[in-house]
Coordinates of C-alpha atoms in Angstrom, one line a residue:
M1 CA 68.5 126.0 68.3
P2 CA 71.4 125.2 70.7
E3 CA 71.1 128.7 72.2
S4 CA 67.4 128.2 73.0
R5 CA 68.2 124.9 74.8
A6 CA 70.9 126.7 76.7
V7 CA 68.5 129.5 77.7
K8 CA 65.9 126.9 78.7
R9 CA 68.5 125.0 80.8
L10 CA 69.6 128.2 82.5
F11 CA 66.0 129.2 83.2
T12 CA 65.2 125.7 84.6
C13 CA 68.3 125.8 86.8
A14 CA 67.4 129.3 88.1
I15 CA 63.9 128.0 89.0
L16 CA 65.3 124.9 90.7
A17 CA 67.7 127.1 92.7
A18 CA 64.9 129.4 93.8
V19 CA 62.8 126.4 94.9
V20 CA 65.7 124.8 96.8
T21 CA 66.5 128.1 98.5
A22 CA 62.8 128.7 99.5
R23 CA 62.6 125.1 100.9
A24 CA 65.8 125.6 102.9
S25 CA 64.3 128.6 104.7
V26 CA 61.2 126.7 105.8
P27 CA 61.8 124.6 108.9
A28 CA 61.3 120.9 108.3
P29 CA 58.6 119.3 110.4
D30 CA 61.3 117.2 112.2
S31 CA 63.2 120.3 113.2
E32 CA 60.1 122.1 114.5
R33 CA 59.2 118.9 116.4
G34 CA 62.6 119.0 118.0
V35 CA 62.2 122.7 119.0
L36 CA 58.8 121.8 120.7
E37 CA 60.3 118.8 122.4
E38 CA 63.2 120.9 123.7
A39 CA 60.7 123.5 125.0
A40 CA 58.8 120.7 126.8
R41 CA 62.1 119.4 128.4
T42 CA 63.0 122.9 129.5
M43 CA 59.6 123.4 131.1
F44 CA 60.1 120.0 132.8
E45 CA 63.4 121.2 134.3
Q46 CA 62.0 124.5 135.4
T47 CA 59.0 122.8 137.0
N48 CA 61.4 120.7 139.0
V49 CA 63.3 123.9 140.1
Q50 CA 60.0 125.2 141.4
R51 CA 59.4 122.0 143.3
V52 CA 62.9 121.8 144.8
D53 CA 62.7 125.5 145.8
A54 CA 59.5 124.5 147.7
G55 CA 61.2 121.7 149.5
L56 CA 59.7 118.9 147.3
Q57 CA 61.2 116.0 145.4
P58 CA 61.8 116.6 141.7
L59 CA 59.5 114.8 139.3
K60 CA 60.6 112.0 137.0
W61 CA 60.0 112.3 133.2
N62 CA 57.4 109.7 132.2
G63 CA 56.9 108.6 128.6
L64 CA 53.4 107.4 129.1
L65 CA 52.4 110.8 130.5
V66 CA 54.1 112.5 127.5
E67 CA 52.0 110.2 125.3
T68 CA 48.7 111.3 127.1
S69 CA 49.7 115.0 127.1
S70 CA 50.6 114.8 123.4
H71 CA 47.2 113.3 122.5
M72 CA 45.6 116.2 124.3
A73 CA 47.9 118.9 122.8
V74 CA 47.2 117.6 119.3
D75 CA 43.5 117.4 120.0
L76 CA 43.4 121.0 121.1
K77 CA 45.4 122.1 118.1
D78 CA 43.3 120.1 115.6
R79 CA 40.0 121.6 116.9
N80 CA 41.2 125.1 117.7
D81 CA 40.1 124.9 121.3
L82 CA 41.6 125.2 124.8
S83 CA 39.7 123.1 127.2
H84 CA 40.3 120.2 129.7
T85 CA 37.6 118.3 127.8
D86 CA 38.7 116.5 124.6
S87 CA 36.9 116.4 121.2
K88 CA 35.1 113.2 122.3
G89 CA 33.7 115.0 125.3
R90 CA 35.9 113.2 127.8
T91 CA 37.3 114.9 130.9
F92 CA 40.9 114.5 131.9
K93 CA 40.2 111.7 134.3
Q94 CA 38.0 109.9 131.8
R95 CA 40.8 110.0 129.3
M96 CA 43.4 108.9 131.8
R97 CA 41.2 105.9 132.8
T98 CA 41.6 104.6 129.2
S99 CA 45.3 105.4 128.9
R100 CA 48.3 103.2 129.2
Y101 CA 49.2 105.0 132.4
M102 CA 46.7 102.8 134.3
P103 CA 46.5 101.9 137.1
Y104 CA 47.3 105.2 138.9
V105 CA 46.7 106.7 142.3
K106 CA 46.6 110.3 141.3
V107 CA 46.8 112.4 138.1
G108 CA 46.6 116.1 137.3
E109 CA 46.5 118.2 134.1
N110 CA 47.7 121.8 133.5
L111 CA 47.1 123.7 130.3
A112 CA 48.7 127.0 129.2
S113 CA 48.6 128.8 125.9
G114 CA 49.9 131.9 124.2
F115 CA 53.5 131.7 125.6
V116 CA 56.4 131.0 123.3
K117 CA 59.0 130.5 126.1
P118 CA 58.6 127.7 128.6
E119 CA 59.5 130.0 131.5
D120 CA 56.7 132.4 130.6
A121 CA 54.2 129.5 130.4
L122 CA 55.4 128.2 133.8
K123 CA 55.2 131.6 135.4
A124 CA 51.6 131.9 134.3
L125 CA 50.8 128.4 135.7
M126 CA 52.4 129.3 139.0
K127 CA 50.3 132.4 139.3
S128 CA 47.1 130.3 139.0
S129 CA 46.2 128.6 142.3
G130 CA 44.9 125.4 140.7
H131 CA 47.8 124.9 138.4
R132 CA 50.3 125.8 141.1
K133 CA 48.7 123.2 143.3
N134 CA 49.4 120.5 140.7
I135 CA 53.0 121.7 140.2
L136 CA 53.7 121.7 144.0
N137 CA 51.6 118.6 144.9
P138 CA 53.9 116.3 146.9
E139 CA 51.7 113.3 145.9
F140 CA 52.9 113.6 142.2
V141 CA 56.1 111.8 141.3
E142 CA 56.0 111.8 137.5
L143 CA 55.4 114.3 134.7
G144 CA 55.0 114.4 131.0
I145 CA 54.8 117.6 129.0
S146 CA 53.8 118.2 125.3
V147 CA 53.8 121.4 123.3
E148 CA 52.0 122.1 120.0
E149 CA 51.7 125.2 117.8
H150 CA 48.1 126.3 117.9
F151 CA 46.5 128.4 115.1
V152 CA 44.5 130.6 117.5
Y153 CA 46.3 130.3 120.9
G154 CA 49.9 130.2 119.8
R155 CA 51.8 127.4 121.7
V156 CA 49.7 125.1 123.8
W157 CA 51.4 123.6 126.8
V158 CA 50.0 120.4 128.4
Q159 CA 51.4 119.1 131.6
H160 CA 50.3 115.6 132.9
F161 CA 51.2 114.8 136.4
G162 CA 50.9 111.3 138.0
R163 CA 51.6 108.7 140.6
K164 CA 51.1 105.1 139.6
S165 CA 49.8 102.5 142.0

């Protein structure tokens, strides 16, 4: 009888060790969030390099624009879509009019997908005339960026530019 208990204990310990090892290899949601936030910050810095190289002032990081870009990135992820219209059918400007960023003078939105590295996403945005226009618009003074992992599109990058009144 004692031998069977010892065998059961060893078996239980082996299973627990396997579970702990398996869990350790899967990134925790907080660590993945940190990776995505770091990618957004890197894109922010690289966006400012583009602006300074073009003779413009660097943008300031704005938490309210991070909030609005995050809502859009999560919305895109949740519905497996890539569009400037959200799941409620609202355009970017309609969403911004109900945001905490009000009142504003000017806002803009860039979306990119399928790029793991921020520099690759930014290169693609700079190759698109409309997106490049937002990045290099001297009227914008603030920026918020969010990144989400998307089931279909890979990483989705959302840039929200603004100037408050």
